[in-house]
XYZ file of C-alpha atoms in Angstrom:
399
model
C 0.000 0.000 0.000
C 1.411 3.359 -1.016
C -0.160 6.521 0.335
C -0.051 9.778 -1.568
C -2.183 12.805 -0.866
C -4.232 14.036 -3.786
C -6.927 16.702 -3.917
C -10.358 15.327 -3.075
C -12.820 15.195 -5.954
C -16.305 13.810 -6.528
C -19.774 14.382 -5.171
C -19.975 10.779 -3.957
C -17.185 11.313 -1.454
C -18.490 14.711 -0.359
C -21.859 13.182 0.422
C -20.239 10.313 2.293
C -18.136 12.581 4.491
C -21.082 14.874 5.161
C -23.285 11.952 6.148
C -20.583 10.544 8.404
C -20.248 13.934 10.097
C -23.975 14.136 10.697
C -24.123 10.610 12.084
C -21.141 10.733 14.434
C -21.897 10.291 18.084
C -25.129 8.363 17.621
C -25.704 5.627 20.191
C -28.397 3.939 18.111
C -27.714 0.309 17.300
C -29.958 -0.238 14.315
C -32.560 2.520 13.961
C -30.427 4.869 11.839
C -29.800 2.526 8.919
C -32.080 0.926 6.356
C -33.001 -2.560 7.630
C -33.363 -3.647 4.004
C -29.716 -3.146 3.117
C -28.502 -5.941 0.841
C -25.771 -7.741 2.775
C -25.918 -10.899 0.677
C -24.642 -13.909 2.599
C -22.444 -11.845 4.925
C -23.101 -12.023 8.644
C -23.645 -8.811 10.588
C -23.008 -10.488 13.937
C -19.903 -9.346 15.790
C -17.084 -11.830 15.930
C -16.400 -13.499 19.244
C -13.133 -12.339 20.845
C -11.982 -15.880 21.590
C -9.008 -15.368 19.265
C -7.560 -13.126 22.004
C -9.093 -14.592 25.143
C -7.592 -18.082 24.971
C -3.885 -18.564 25.827
C -1.739 -18.868 22.695
C 2.041 -18.907 22.438
C 1.793 -18.377 18.679
C -0.222 -15.208 19.211
C 2.135 -13.938 21.895
C 5.199 -14.361 19.686
C 3.359 -12.559 16.896
C 2.504 -9.672 19.239
C 6.080 -9.233 20.442
C 7.427 -9.547 16.895
C 5.039 -6.880 15.601
C 6.222 -4.665 18.441
C 9.724 -5.071 17.007
C 8.320 -4.135 13.609
C 7.112 -0.864 15.086
C 10.751 -0.034 15.881
C 12.505 -1.137 12.705
C 14.352 1.526 10.706
C 13.118 2.402 7.233
C 15.588 2.079 4.366
C 15.013 5.704 3.389
C 16.179 6.747 6.863
C 19.511 5.047 6.155
C 20.139 6.326 2.622
C 18.202 7.496 -0.425
C 19.354 4.371 -2.279
C 17.012 2.291 -0.085
C 13.917 4.479 -0.312
C 11.538 1.870 -1.755
C 9.937 -0.509 0.718
C 9.903 -4.211 -0.123
C 7.790 -5.238 2.847
C 8.249 -6.627 6.321
C 7.563 -9.949 7.967
C 7.397 -11.720 11.316
C 9.806 -14.656 11.128
C 9.085 -16.299 14.497
C 6.244 -18.553 15.588
C 5.633 -21.292 18.122
C 6.850 -23.758 15.488
C 10.241 -22.086 15.112
C 11.980 -19.409 13.079
C 11.935 -19.003 9.341
C 15.504 -18.875 8.037
C 16.649 -16.068 5.760
C 20.186 -14.926 4.898
C 21.751 -13.792 8.163
C 19.057 -15.315 10.371
C 19.488 -19.003 11.132
C 17.426 -20.889 13.684
C 20.136 -23.529 13.910
C 22.697 -20.953 14.973
C 20.642 -19.351 17.740
C 17.933 -21.736 18.970
C 19.941 -22.562 22.109
C 19.630 -18.913 23.201
C 15.823 -19.024 23.087
C 14.862 -16.164 20.741
C 11.551 -14.598 21.734
C 10.577 -12.513 18.695
C 11.898 -11.808 15.186
C 10.987 -9.147 12.642
C 12.520 -8.573 9.209
C 12.199 -5.729 6.688
C 13.645 -5.223 3.224
C 14.097 -2.104 1.109
C 15.716 -1.237 -2.192
C 16.202 1.521 -4.746
C 12.956 0.706 -6.554
C 9.789 -1.237 -5.705
C 10.317 -3.533 -8.678
C 13.691 -5.271 -8.937
C 14.802 -6.919 -12.156
C 16.280 -10.392 -11.924
C 19.999 -11.102 -12.241
C 21.032 -7.510 -11.634
C 22.873 -5.804 -8.817
C 20.710 -3.275 -7.005
C 20.952 -1.213 -3.870
C 19.212 -3.392 -1.301
C 19.046 -3.366 2.491
C 17.683 -5.997 4.862
C 17.336 -5.518 8.601
C 16.313 -8.241 11.036
C 15.619 -7.639 14.729
C 15.845 -10.645 17.051
C 14.863 -10.382 20.710
C 16.389 -12.609 23.433
C 15.735 -13.155 27.134
C 18.845 -11.250 28.268
C 21.939 -9.399 27.075
C 24.219 -12.412 27.483
C 22.045 -14.513 25.195
C 21.919 -11.731 22.607
C 25.701 -11.320 22.569
C 26.298 -15.061 22.236
C 23.682 -15.365 19.498
C 25.242 -12.527 17.478
C 28.594 -14.282 17.565
C 27.132 -17.634 16.561
C 25.074 -16.117 13.760
C 28.174 -14.513 12.269
C 30.208 -17.715 12.580
C 27.421 -19.799 11.059
C 27.061 -17.470 8.075
C 30.815 -17.433 7.604
C 30.951 -21.234 7.650
C 28.052 -21.675 5.220
C 28.858 -18.910 2.744
C 32.632 -18.867 2.955
C 33.338 -22.413 1.859
C 34.548 -21.730 -1.683
C 35.781 -18.161 -1.384
C 36.985 -16.992 1.988
C 35.118 -14.112 3.585
C 37.075 -11.289 5.157
C 36.205 -9.706 8.486
C 35.343 -6.004 8.401
C 35.714 -3.637 11.356
C 33.297 -0.760 11.879
C 35.132 2.004 13.758
C 31.926 3.528 15.128
C 30.530 0.153 16.192
C 33.366 -2.041 17.483
C 30.907 -4.621 18.835
C 29.556 -5.314 15.349
C 30.619 -8.585 13.724
C 30.845 -8.076 9.956
C 32.288 -9.704 6.877
C 32.281 -9.479 3.119
C 33.621 -11.361 0.125
C 36.096 -9.224 -1.848
C 34.798 -8.499 -5.315
C 31.168 -9.116 -4.345
C 29.025 -5.988 -3.691
C 27.536 -7.327 -0.473
C 28.263 -7.062 3.240
C 26.615 -8.663 6.261
C 26.826 -7.666 9.918
C 25.445 -8.649 13.327
C 25.445 -6.665 16.523
C 23.974 -7.281 19.951
C 22.342 -4.194 21.430
C 21.056 -4.869 24.915
C 18.718 -7.865 24.512
C 18.330 -7.544 20.738
C 20.480 -8.709 17.842
C 20.427 -6.483 14.777
C 21.301 -8.342 11.564
C 22.128 -6.204 8.527
C 22.565 -7.332 4.929
C 23.431 -4.638 2.392
C 24.023 -4.832 -1.339
C 25.293 -2.134 -3.713
C 25.863 -1.849 -7.418
C 29.640 -2.041 -7.060
C 31.965 -3.963 -4.762
C 33.327 -0.964 -2.865
C 34.126 -1.844 0.735
C 34.108 1.761 1.966
C 30.620 2.275 0.538
C 29.245 -0.945 2.035
C 30.839 -0.154 5.392
C 29.278 3.301 5.355
C 25.820 1.871 4.636
C 26.062 -0.644 7.489
C 27.268 2.013 9.925
C 24.414 4.314 8.904
C 21.978 1.456 9.443
C 23.155 0.958 13.018
C 23.027 4.715 13.611
C 19.367 4.782 12.633
C 18.340 1.454 14.135
C 19.905 1.279 17.585
C 18.202 4.324 19.155
C 14.822 2.965 18.073
C 15.336 -0.121 20.208
C 15.619 1.754 23.489
C 12.784 0.788 25.797
C 11.881 -2.432 24.024
C 11.813 -5.620 26.068
C 10.237 -8.809 24.803
C 7.873 -10.548 27.205
C 9.262 -13.622 28.995
C 8.244 -16.848 27.262
C 5.902 -17.810 30.115
C 3.979 -14.562 29.677
C 3.682 -14.585 25.901
C 0.601 -16.871 25.735
C -1.438 -14.220 27.572
C -0.517 -11.325 25.256
C -3.397 -9.841 23.256
C -3.114 -8.810 19.648
C -6.338 -6.773 19.753
C -6.844 -5.088 23.141
C -9.401 -2.656 21.673
C -11.351 -5.483 19.984
C -11.127 -3.829 16.573
C -11.215 -7.147 14.754
C -14.660 -7.849 16.192
C -15.877 -4.807 14.251
C -14.953 -6.263 10.878
C -17.166 -8.658 8.932
C -15.896 -12.207 9.270
C -14.775 -13.554 5.902
C -12.053 -15.996 6.893
C -10.380 -17.836 9.739
C -10.374 -15.818 12.970
C -6.895 -16.968 13.930
C -4.141 -14.396 14.539
C -2.012 -14.159 11.427
C 0.269 -11.321 10.385
C -1.236 -11.042 6.907
C -4.873 -11.996 7.373
C -5.895 -11.336 10.971
C -3.918 -8.895 13.107
C -3.795 -5.390 14.535
C -0.844 -3.182 13.638
C 0.586 -0.042 15.151
C 1.036 2.626 12.440
C 4.770 2.313 11.823
C 4.722 -1.488 11.628
C 1.879 -1.291 9.112
C 3.756 1.316 7.079
C 6.673 -1.110 6.699
C 4.442 -3.295 4.514
C 4.118 -0.639 1.813
C 6.351 0.689 -0.930
C 6.893 4.094 0.697
C 7.066 3.434 4.453
C 8.386 6.835 5.520
C 5.654 8.743 3.674
C 2.940 6.389 4.922
C 4.130 6.614 8.537
C 4.219 10.398 8.287
C 0.677 10.494 6.888
C -0.554 8.202 9.649
C 1.045 10.400 12.303
C -0.211 13.661 10.792
C -3.748 12.354 10.308
C -4.072 10.741 13.728
C -4.122 7.044 12.845
C -3.685 5.076 16.084
C -3.917 1.485 14.850
C -4.947 -0.640 11.865
C -6.848 -3.918 12.043
C -6.366 -6.312 9.122
C -8.891 -9.059 8.391
C -8.521 -10.758 5.015
C -9.826 -8.253 2.435
C -10.702 -5.552 4.964
C -8.929 -2.849 6.967
C -10.216 -0.925 9.969
C -8.398 2.291 10.841
C -8.733 3.677 14.348
C -8.324 7.463 14.490
C -7.730 9.817 17.404
C -11.206 11.383 17.064
C -14.216 11.610 14.749
C -12.896 14.692 12.934
C -9.676 12.873 12.115
C -11.723 9.907 10.861
C -13.668 12.130 8.473
C -10.440 13.659 7.178
C -8.843 10.241 6.759
C -11.856 8.996 4.814
C -11.278 11.789 2.337
C -7.591 10.994 2.202
C -8.198 7.331 1.406
C -10.802 8.236 -1.191
C -8.295 10.412 -3.046
C -6.803 7.287 -4.641
C -3.558 6.758 -2.732
C -2.659 3.667 -4.793
C -1.517 2.977 -8.333
C -4.941 1.610 -9.284
C -6.478 5.025 -9.999
C -9.822 4.356 -8.364
C -12.809 6.228 -9.754
C -16.091 6.806 -7.939
C -19.040 4.525 -8.596
C -22.494 4.149 -7.092
C -22.429 3.322 -3.407
C -24.847 1.378 -1.240
C -28.510 2.316 -1.464
C -29.825 3.358 1.944
C -26.355 4.113 3.366
C -25.107 7.454 2.012
C -22.074 7.347 4.329
C -20.537 4.612 2.175
C -18.377 5.647 -0.788
C -17.412 3.028 -3.367
C -14.789 2.970 -6.114
C -13.623 0.968 -9.106
C -9.979 0.543 -10.096
C -9.024 1.775 -13.531
C -6.119 -0.658 -13.711
C -4.600 -3.524 -11.685
C -2.199 -2.837 -8.842
C 0.958 -4.939 -9.389
C 2.097 -4.400 -5.797
C -0.683 -6.540 -4.298
C -1.912 -10.057 -5.000
C -5.282 -9.929 -3.243
C -8.598 -8.698 -4.644
C -8.504 -4.955 -5.195
C -10.710 -4.199 -8.222
C -13.541 -2.687 -6.187
C -13.418 -1.013 -2.800
C -15.703 0.863 -0.425
C -15.050 3.174 2.519
C -17.309 3.094 5.567
C -16.650 5.806 8.169
C -18.188 5.617 11.645
C -17.279 7.785 14.608
C -13.489 7.357 15.161
C -13.258 4.408 12.746
C -12.868 4.052 8.993
C -13.372 0.663 7.378
C -12.011 -0.141 3.912
C -13.269 -3.270 2.136
C -12.247 -4.833 -1.168
C -13.598 -7.349 -3.666
C -13.205 -8.458 -7.249
C -16.990 -8.243 -7.839
C -19.046 -5.052 -7.855
C -22.166 -6.540 -6.264
C -20.093 -8.364 -3.699
C -18.191 -5.263 -2.567
C -21.472 -3.417 -2.009
C -22.891 -6.304 -0.005
C -19.700 -6.528 2.043
C -19.733 -2.766 2.624
C -23.396 -2.906 3.652
C -22.687 -5.670 6.152
C -19.722 -3.733 7.519
C -21.893 -0.624 7.816
C -24.507 -2.505 9.824
C -21.885 -4.111 12.039
C -20.180 -0.784 12.828
C -23.499 0.885 13.604
C -24.576 -1.934 15.863
C -21.210 -1.976 17.619
C -21.838 1.612 18.698
């Protein structure tokens, strides 16, 4: 998702925002909407909060990992060459840790990692194959204590050296500003990797450039640490015994979204994000995070093909509805007829596909209510209206 502000246009949106303004603050559950709204087969019953009430280690690890994601540095904060976001991902679960270059479960499992988050950025959102690009990966790995983090950083570096230095020997690289960092590169290859323990967290950095210039790679890694380390101050992962009781949705936002899939915490399909962690998922994280902060976005609930944005107040929600309606994606959405009987709802049709997403995005509707703004998507025009109508009813009934 890439957010760009564009001037608001269209009577459909103006009517929607005006209606939302008039309706804010109503305590009515059902009297202020048309009972004959076409919701198709969608349920308008609120989802049970059992997904958060029952103990779950998987959920707890996801919560702590997403908290790391809220602190990860954006590539654009390191250097302009890494301005384009390539997404972020939780790598840890109750089943183990997903291995990526620089992050090996085998090398650190004995130190009991508690949470892992990874983000990638590059010079452009779309990278051609078999070419050298400017690319930056950062992984944050939380451990129970500082001793475990320091030992894990050392073992991660040694493991990578052993695996990737078999044919051509890697050379150690010292970072004058960060003597605790463990780094190496392969002469002639435009890539450098580094690990550093900072308090209870290991920061793993993997940087690639267009040319194999050691001074350039060293500078990029040092700049990464400069941006990343201060963001980690104050973070402490929950002890393993406490993680099963962590809640991913303390405000019960997910119960205010129409159920269309499995109600099991999942970083892509069923989760609640803080603004910065959600911004990491897009192609322009710094701009998105700035927009969220300026416009008062407090959190974002994700449920399959639906988003629910929680704003600081009703005025901010009305403003954010207009912002979303101004086509902040590459799909060039144009207004279309909304939902009969619910003038607050504004609906749109994409003029072209969005190559940055794989899920259904052809049609979308915006449903503002009080301090919330719901955004729903579908590939079918009738279906998106029915989904929007069901979401409208659910939000109204939720109060």
